[in-house]
Coordinates of C-alpha atoms and ligand atoms in Angstrom, one line a residue:
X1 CA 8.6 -47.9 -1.1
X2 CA 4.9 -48.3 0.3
X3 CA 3.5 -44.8 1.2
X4 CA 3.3 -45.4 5.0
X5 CA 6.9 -46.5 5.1
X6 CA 8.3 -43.7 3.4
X7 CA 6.5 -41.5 5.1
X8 CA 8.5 -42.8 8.2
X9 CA 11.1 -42.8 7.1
X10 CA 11.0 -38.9 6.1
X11 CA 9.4 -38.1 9.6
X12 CA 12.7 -39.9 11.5
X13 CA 14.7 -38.1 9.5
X14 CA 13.3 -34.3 10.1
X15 CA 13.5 -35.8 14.1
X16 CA 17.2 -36.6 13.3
X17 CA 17.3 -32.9 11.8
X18 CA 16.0 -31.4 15.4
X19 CA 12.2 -31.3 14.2
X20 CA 10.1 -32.4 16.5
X21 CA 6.8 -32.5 14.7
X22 CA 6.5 -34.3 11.1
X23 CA 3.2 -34.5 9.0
X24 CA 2.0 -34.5 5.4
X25 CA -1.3 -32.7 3.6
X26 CA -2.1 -31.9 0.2
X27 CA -1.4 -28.0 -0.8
X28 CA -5.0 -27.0 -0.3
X29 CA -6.7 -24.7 2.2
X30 CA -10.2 -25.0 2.5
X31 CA -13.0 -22.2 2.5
X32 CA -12.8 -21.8 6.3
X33 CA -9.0 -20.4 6.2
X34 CA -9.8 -18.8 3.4
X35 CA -12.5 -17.2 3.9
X36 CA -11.4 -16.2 7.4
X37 CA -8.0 -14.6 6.0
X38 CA -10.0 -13.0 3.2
X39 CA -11.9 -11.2 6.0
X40 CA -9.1 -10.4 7.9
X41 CA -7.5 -8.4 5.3
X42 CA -10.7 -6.1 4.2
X43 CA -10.9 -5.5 8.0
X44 CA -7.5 -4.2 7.6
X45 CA -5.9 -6.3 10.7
X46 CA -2.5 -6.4 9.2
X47 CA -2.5 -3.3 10.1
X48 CA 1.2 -1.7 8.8
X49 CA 2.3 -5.4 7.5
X50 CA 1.6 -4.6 4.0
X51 CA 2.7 -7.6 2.4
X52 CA -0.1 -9.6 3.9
X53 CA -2.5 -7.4 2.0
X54 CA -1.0 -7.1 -0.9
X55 CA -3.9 -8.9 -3.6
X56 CA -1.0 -11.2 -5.3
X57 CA 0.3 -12.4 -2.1
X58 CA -2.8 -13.0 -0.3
X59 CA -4.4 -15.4 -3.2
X60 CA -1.1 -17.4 -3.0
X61 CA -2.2 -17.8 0.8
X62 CA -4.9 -19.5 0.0
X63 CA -3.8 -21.3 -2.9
X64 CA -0.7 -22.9 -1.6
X65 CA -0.5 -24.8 -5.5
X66 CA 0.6 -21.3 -6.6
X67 CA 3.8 -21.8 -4.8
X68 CA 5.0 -24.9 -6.8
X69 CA 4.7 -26.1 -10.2
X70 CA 2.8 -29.7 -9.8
X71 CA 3.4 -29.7 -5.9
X72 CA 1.1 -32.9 -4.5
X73 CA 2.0 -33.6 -1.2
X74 CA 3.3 -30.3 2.0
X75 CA 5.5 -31.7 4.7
X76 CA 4.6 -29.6 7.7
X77 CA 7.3 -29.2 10.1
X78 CA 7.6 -28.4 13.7
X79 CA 10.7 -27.5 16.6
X80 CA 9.7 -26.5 20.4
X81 CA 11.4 -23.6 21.9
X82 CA 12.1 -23.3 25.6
X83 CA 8.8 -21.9 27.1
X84 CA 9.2 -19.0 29.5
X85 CA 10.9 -19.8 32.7
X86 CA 9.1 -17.6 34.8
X87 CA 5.2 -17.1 35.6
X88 CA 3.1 -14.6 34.1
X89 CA 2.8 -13.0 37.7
X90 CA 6.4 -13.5 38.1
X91 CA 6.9 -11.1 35.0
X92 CA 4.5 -8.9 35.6
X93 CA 5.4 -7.5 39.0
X94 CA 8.7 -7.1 38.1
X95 CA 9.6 -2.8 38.1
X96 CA 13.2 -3.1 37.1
X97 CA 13.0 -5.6 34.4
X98 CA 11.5 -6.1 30.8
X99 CA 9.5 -8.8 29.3
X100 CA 11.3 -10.8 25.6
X101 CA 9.0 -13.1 24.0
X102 CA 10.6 -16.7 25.0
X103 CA 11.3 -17.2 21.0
X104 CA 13.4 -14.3 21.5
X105 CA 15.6 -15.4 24.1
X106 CA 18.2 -17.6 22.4
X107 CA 18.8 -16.9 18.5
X108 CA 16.9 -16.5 15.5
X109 CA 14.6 -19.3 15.1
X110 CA 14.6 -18.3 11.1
X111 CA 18.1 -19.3 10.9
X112 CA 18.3 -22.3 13.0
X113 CA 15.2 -23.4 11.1
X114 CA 16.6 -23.0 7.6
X115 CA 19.2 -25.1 8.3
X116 CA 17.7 -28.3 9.4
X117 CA 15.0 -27.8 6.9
X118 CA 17.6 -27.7 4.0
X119 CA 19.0 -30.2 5.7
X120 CA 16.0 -32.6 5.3
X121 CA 15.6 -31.5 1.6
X122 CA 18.6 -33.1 0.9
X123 CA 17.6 -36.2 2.7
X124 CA 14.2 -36.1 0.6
X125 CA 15.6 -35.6 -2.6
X126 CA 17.3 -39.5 -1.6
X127 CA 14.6 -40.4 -0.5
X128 CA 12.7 -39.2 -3.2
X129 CA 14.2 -39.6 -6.5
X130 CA 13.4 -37.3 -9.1
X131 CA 11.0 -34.6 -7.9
X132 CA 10.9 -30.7 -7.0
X133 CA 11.1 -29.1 -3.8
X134 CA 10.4 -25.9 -2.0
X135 CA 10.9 -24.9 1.6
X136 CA 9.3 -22.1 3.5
X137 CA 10.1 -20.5 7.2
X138 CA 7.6 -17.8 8.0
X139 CA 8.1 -15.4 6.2
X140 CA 6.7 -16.6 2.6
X141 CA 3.1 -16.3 1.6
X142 CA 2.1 -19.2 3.2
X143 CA -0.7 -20.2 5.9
X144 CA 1.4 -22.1 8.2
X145 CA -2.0 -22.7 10.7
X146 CA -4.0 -23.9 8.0
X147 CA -1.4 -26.9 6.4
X148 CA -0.2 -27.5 9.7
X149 CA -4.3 -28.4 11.3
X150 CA -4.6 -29.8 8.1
X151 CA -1.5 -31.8 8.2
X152 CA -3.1 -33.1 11.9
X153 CA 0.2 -31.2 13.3
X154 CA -1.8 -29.3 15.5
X155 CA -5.2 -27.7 15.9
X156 CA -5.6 -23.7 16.0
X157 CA -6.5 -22.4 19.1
X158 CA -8.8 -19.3 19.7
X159 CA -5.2 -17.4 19.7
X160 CA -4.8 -18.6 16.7
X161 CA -1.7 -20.6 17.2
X162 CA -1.0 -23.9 16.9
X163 CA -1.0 -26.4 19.7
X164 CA -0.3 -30.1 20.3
X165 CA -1.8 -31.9 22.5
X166 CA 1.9 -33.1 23.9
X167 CA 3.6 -30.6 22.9
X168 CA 1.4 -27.5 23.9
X169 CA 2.0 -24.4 21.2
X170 CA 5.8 -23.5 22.3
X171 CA 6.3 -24.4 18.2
X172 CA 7.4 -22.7 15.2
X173 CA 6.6 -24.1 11.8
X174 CA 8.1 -24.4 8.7
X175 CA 7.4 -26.2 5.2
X176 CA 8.7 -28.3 2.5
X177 CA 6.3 -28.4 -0.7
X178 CA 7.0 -31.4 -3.2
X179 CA 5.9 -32.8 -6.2
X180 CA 5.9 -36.3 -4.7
X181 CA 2.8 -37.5 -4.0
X182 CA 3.1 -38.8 -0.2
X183 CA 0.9 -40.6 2.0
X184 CA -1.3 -38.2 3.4
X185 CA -2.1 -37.5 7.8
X186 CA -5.5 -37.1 9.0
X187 CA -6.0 -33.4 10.0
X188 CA -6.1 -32.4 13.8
X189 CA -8.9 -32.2 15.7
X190 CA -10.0 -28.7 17.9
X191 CA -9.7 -29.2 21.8
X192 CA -10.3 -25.6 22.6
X193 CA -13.7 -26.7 23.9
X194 CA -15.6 -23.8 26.3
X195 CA -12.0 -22.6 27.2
X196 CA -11.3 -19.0 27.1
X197 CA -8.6 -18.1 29.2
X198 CA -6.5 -17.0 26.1
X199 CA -9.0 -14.1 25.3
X200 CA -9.6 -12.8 28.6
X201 CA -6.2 -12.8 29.6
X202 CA -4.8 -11.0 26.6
X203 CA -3.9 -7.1 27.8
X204 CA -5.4 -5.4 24.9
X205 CA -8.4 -7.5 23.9
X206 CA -6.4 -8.0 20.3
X207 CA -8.5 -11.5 20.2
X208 CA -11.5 -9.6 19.2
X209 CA -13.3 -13.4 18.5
X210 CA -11.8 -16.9 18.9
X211 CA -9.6 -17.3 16.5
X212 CA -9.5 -13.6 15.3
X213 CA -6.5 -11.6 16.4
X214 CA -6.6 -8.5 15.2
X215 CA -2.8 -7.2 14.8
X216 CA -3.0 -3.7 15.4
X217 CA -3.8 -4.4 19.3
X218 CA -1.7 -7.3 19.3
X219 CA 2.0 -6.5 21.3
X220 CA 3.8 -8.7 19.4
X221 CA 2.7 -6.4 16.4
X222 CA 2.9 -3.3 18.7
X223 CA 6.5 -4.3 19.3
X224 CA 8.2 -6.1 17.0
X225 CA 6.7 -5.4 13.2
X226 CA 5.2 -1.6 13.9
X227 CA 7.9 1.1 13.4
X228 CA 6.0 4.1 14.4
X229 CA 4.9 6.5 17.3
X230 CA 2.7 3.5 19.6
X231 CA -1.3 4.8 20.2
X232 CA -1.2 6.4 23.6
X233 CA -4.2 4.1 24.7
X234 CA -2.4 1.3 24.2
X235 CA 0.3 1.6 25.7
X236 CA -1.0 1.8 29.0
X237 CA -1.8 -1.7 28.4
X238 CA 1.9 -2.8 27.1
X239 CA 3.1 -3.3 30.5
X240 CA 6.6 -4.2 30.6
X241 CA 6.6 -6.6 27.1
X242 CA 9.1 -4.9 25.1
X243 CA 9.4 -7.7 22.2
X244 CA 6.7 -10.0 21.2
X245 CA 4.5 -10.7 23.8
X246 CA 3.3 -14.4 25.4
X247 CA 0.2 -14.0 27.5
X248 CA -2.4 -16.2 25.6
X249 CA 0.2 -18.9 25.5
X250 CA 1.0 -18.7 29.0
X251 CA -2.3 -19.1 30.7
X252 CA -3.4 -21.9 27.9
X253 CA -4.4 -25.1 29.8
X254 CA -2.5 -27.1 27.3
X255 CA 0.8 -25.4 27.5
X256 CA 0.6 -26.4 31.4
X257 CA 0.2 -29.9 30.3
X258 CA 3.6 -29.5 27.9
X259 CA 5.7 -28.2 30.1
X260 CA 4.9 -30.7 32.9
X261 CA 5.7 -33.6 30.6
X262 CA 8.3 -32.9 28.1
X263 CA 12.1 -32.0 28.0
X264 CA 13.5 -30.4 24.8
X265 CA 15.5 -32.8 22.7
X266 CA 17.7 -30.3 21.4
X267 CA 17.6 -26.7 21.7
X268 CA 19.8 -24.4 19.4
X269 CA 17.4 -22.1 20.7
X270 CA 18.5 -22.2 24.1
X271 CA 17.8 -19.1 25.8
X272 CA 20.9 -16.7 26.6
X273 CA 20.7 -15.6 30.4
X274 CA 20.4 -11.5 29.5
X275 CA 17.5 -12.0 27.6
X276 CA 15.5 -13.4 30.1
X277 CA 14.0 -10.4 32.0
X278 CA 16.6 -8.3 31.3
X279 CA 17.4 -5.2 33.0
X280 CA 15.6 -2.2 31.4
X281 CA 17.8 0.4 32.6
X282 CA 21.1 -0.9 30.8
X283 CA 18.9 -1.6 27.2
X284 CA 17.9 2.0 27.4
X285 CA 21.9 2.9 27.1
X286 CA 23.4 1.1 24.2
X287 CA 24.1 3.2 21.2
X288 CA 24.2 1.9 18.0
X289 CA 27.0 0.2 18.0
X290 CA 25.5 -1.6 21.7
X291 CA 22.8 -2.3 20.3
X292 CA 23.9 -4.1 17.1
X293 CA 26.6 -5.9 19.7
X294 CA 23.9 -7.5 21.8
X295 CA 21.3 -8.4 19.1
X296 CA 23.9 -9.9 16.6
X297 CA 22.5 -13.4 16.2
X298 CA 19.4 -12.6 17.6
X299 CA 15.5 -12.0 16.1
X300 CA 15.4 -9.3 19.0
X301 CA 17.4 -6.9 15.8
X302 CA 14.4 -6.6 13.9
X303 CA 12.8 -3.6 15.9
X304 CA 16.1 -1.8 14.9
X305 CA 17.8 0.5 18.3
X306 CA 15.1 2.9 17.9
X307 CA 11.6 0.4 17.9
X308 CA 13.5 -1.5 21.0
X309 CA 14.4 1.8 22.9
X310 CA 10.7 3.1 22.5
X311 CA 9.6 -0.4 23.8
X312 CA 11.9 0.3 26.9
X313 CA 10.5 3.9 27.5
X314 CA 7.5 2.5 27.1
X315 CA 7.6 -0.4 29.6
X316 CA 9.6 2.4 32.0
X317 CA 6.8 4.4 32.0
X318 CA 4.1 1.9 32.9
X319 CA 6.7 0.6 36.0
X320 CA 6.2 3.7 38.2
X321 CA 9.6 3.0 38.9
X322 CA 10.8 6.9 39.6
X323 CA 14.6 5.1 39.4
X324 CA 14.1 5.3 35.5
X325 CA 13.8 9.7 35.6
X326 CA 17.7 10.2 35.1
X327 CA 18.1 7.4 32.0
X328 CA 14.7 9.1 30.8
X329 CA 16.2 12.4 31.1
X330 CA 19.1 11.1 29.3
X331 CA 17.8 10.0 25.9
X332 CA 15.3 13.0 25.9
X333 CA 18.7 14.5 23.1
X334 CA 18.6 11.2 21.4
X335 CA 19.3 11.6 17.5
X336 CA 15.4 9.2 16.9
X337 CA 12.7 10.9 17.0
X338 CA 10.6 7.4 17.9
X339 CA 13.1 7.6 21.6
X340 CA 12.9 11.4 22.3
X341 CA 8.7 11.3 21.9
X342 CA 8.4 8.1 24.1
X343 CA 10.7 9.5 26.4
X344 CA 8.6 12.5 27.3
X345 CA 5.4 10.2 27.7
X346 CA 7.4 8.0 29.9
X347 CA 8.7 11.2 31.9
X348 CA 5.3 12.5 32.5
X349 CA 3.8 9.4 33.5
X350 CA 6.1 8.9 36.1
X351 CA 6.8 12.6 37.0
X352 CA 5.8 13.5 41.0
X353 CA 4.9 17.3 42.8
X354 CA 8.6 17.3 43.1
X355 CA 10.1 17.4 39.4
X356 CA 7.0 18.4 37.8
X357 CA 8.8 22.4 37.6
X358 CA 12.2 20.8 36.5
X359 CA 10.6 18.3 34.3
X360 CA 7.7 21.2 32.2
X361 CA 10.8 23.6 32.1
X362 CA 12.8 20.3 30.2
X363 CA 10.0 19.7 27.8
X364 CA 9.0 23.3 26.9
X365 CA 12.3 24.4 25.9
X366 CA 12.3 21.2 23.8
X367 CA 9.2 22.7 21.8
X368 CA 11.2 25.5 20.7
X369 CA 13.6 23.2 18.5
X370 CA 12.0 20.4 17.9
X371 CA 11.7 19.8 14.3
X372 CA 9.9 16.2 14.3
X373 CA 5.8 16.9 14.6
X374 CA 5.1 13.5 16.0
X375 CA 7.6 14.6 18.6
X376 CA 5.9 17.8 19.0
X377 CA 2.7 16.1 19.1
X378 CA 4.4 13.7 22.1
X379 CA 5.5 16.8 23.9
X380 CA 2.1 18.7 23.9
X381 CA 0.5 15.9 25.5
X382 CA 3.3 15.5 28.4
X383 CA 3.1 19.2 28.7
X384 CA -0.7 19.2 29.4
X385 CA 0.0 15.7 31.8
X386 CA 2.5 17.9 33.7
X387 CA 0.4 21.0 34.4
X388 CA -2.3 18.8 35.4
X389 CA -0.3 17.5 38.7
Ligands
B12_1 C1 1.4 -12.1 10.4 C2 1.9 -12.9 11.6 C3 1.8 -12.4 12.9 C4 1.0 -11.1 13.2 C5 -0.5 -11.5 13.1 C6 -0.9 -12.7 13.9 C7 -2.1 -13.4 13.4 N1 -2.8 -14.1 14.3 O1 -2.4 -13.4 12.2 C8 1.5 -10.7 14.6 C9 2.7 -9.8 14.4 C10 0.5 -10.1 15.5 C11 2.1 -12.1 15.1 C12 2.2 -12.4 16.4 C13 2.7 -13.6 16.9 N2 3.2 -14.6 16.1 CO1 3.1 -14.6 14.2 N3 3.0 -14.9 12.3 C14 2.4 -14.2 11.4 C15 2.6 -15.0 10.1 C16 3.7 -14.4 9.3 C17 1.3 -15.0 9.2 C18 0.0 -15.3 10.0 C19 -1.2 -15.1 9.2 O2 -1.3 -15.7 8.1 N4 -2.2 -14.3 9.6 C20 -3.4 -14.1 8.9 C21 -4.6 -14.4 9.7 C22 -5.9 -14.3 8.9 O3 -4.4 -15.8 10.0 P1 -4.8 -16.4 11.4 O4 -4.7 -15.4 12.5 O5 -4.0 -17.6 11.5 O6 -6.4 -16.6 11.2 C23 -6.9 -17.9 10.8 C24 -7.9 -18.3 11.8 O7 -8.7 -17.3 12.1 C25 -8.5 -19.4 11.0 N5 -9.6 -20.1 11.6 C26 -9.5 -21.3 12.1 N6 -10.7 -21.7 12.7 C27 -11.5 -20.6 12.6 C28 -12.8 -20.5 13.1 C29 -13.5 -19.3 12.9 C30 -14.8 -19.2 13.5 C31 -12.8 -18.3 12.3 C32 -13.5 -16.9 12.1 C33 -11.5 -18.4 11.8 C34 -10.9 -19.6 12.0 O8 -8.7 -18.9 9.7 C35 -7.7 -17.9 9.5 C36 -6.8 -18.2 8.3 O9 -6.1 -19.4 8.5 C37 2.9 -16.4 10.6 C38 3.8 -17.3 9.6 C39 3.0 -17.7 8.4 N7 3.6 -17.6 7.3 O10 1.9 -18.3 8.5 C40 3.6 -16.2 11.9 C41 3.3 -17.2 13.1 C42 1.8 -17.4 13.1 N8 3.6 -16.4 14.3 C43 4.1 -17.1 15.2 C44 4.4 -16.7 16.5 C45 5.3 -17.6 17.4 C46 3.8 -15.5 17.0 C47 3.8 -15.0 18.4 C48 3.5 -16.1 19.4 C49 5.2 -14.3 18.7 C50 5.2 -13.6 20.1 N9 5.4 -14.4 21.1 O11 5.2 -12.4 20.2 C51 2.7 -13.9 18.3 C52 1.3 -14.5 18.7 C53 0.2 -13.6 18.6 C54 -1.1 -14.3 18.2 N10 -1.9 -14.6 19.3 O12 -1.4 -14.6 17.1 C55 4.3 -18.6 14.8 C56 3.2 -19.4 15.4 C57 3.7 -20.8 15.9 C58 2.5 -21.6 16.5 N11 2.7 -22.4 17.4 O13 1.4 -21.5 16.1 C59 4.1 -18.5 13.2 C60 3.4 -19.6 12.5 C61 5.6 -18.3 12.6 C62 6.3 -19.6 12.5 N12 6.8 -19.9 11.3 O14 6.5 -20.3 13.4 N13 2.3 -12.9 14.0
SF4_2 S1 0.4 -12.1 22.0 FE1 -0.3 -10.9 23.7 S2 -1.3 -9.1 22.9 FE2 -1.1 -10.6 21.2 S3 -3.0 -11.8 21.3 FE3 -1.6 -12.9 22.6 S4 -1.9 -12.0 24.7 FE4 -2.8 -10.6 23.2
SF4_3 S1 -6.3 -20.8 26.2 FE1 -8.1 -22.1 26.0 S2 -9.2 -21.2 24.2 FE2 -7.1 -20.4 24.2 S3 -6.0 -21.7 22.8 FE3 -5.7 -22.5 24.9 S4 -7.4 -24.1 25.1 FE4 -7.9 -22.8 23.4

């Protein structure tokens, strides 16, 4: 079959699978991806995620021919999620209620994913003939941004994500390498122009340069893939994001366009109502066995009880909601250490003249047992907040 026709054909198939983006490139990179992810990792910006530093890994990211024997041709996929619902005023004035990623609000992407993209593999491999196949879904050493501009999928933005100029950047990508050799797209174009709204929106300046987000100040790093004691500084500037976070995308001009002009085809990812600015008083009470209840199907179980309880504290704290002192109070005897330190911050922050007595007495008999030195450390500094009211 001719190599435009094939081609076609494969892209009507992954939009029978529930893809809405199809396009092909050859597994290369280029110096500018490269060289850009190269720098990104001696800058240590992966911060905590290890396996993107790690030397084997990173030179299969930029040699995506290490990933298949005698691959020739990378089909880059794309499916739309259902963008945020609400504006980024809308979620940020609210006191009582916590900000999910909109990728979080329905179930895990990765598994809905894997299934139409095995889906199409089995298509290709009759469409095909004889040939080998891989498929990838985030997680693999693979730089998704890079095939997919390359693939003309999408250009990367200064926030380093992929957009469309249809479909805006509410997209997650996934992969299937082949041997065949397939009739190749021409690579996207960049229509960022003077634009800059993504950087100066973004709460903790983690776009340090267009097109350089530095994880360690990014919140959906903060949140989601960092398991430890959150810098103070930071988060002051957290808000009331307590998984992932979707500022750049929101205010990007072409994300506007998207959601004026498109419907979702099909959407497994559908969001499920109590994700959507949920209450943050009722996520701070689920135990163990709540919390694996709620988060079941959902990506939202990767920050485990304890990183989404230290999100909530967190996001209580910054509300100056004085409602949240009891549930604070509350958790201060929780068996995690990451839940009883954040606690105390949040306490202090939103401690008044009238419980600051109640409050130091609390935390200073906590000292004398506490075993956990990051918790000590946490106390200390609500101590000092306290006597300085
Ligand atoms: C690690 C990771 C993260 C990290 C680091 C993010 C980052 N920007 O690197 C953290 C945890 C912070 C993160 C957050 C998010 N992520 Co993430 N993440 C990844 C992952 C696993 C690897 C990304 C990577 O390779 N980073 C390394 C750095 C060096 O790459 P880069 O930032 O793309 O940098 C490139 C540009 O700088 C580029 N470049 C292009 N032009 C130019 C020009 C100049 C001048 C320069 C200097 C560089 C340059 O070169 C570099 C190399 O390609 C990918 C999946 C995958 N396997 O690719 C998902 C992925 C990027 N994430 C995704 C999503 C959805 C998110 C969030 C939106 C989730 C959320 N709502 O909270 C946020 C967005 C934050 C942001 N603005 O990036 C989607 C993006 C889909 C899309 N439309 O683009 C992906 C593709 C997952 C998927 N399979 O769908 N993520
Ligand atoms: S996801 Fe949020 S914190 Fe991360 S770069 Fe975008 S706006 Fe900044
Ligand atoms: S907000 Fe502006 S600069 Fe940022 S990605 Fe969108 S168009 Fe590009």
């Amino acid at each position: 079959m001719q190599g435009e026709k094939l081609k076609t054909l494969i892209r009507e198939r992954a939009l029978g699978h529930g893809f809405e983006l199809c396009h092909v490139t050859r597994p290369e990179i280029g110096t500018k991806h490269a060289d850009a992810l190269q720098h990104w990792v001696e800058a240590d910006m992966q911060g905590d995620m290890a396996w993107m530093g790690e030397a084997v890994r990173l030179e299969r990211r930029k040699d995506p021919q290490s990933m298949l024997d005698g691959v020739k041709s990378v089909i880059a996929l794309a499916m739309r999620y259902t963008p945020p619902q609400y504006s980024l005023d809308e979620a940020n004035a609210e006191t009582e209620r916590a900000v999910i990623t909109s990728y979080a609000h329905g179930d895990d992407y990765h598994d809905i994913m894997k299934k139409r993209i095995k889906a199409l593999a089995l298509d290709l491999d009759e469409l095909l003939g004889k040939h080998d196949q891989r498929v990838f879904v985030d997680t693999a050493p693979v730089l998704e941004h890079a095939l997919a501009e390359n693939a003309g999928l999408g250009w990367q933005g200064k926030h380093s994500l992929t957009i469309h100029r249809e479909l805006g950047s509410w997209l997650l990508l996934g992969e299937i390498f082949t041997t065949a050799e397939l009739a190749v797209d021409e690579s996207a174009t960049n229509h960022c122009g003077t634009c800059s709204a993504c950087i100066d929106i973004c709460p903790t300046q983690a776009i340090i340069a267009p097109y350089v987000v530095d994880a360690r100040l990014c919140i959906s790093y903060l949140t989601i893939e960092f398991d430890g004691f959150i810098p103070r500084e930071l988060r002051l500037l957290m808000g009331n994001r307590i998984y992932g976070c979707d500022d750049c995308q929101q205010v990007c001009p072409w994300n506007g366009h998207a959601a004026k002009s498109h419907r979702l085809k099909s959407d497994l990812l559908n969001p499920r109502g109590e994700n959507v600015l949920p209450d943050l008083a009722s996520i701070l009470q689920l135990d163990v066995e709540g919390f694996r209840e709620s988060y079941r199907k959902s990506p939202i179980k990767r920050t485990k009880r304890a990183g989404l309880l230290r999100n909530v504290c967190i996001a209580m704290g910054n509300s100056g909601n004085r409602g949240f002192i009891a549930g604070l109070l509350a958790v201060l005897g929780d068996e995690e250490p990451l839940i009883r330190g954040h606690a105390a911050w949040a306490l202090a922050r939103l401690a008044g003249a009238e419980d600051r007595d109640s409050l130091l007495s609390r935390l200073l008999d906590m000292q004398v047992s506490e075993q956990d030195d990051s918790v000590r450390d946490e106390l200390a500094a609500s101590i000092d907040e306290l006597r300085k009211l």
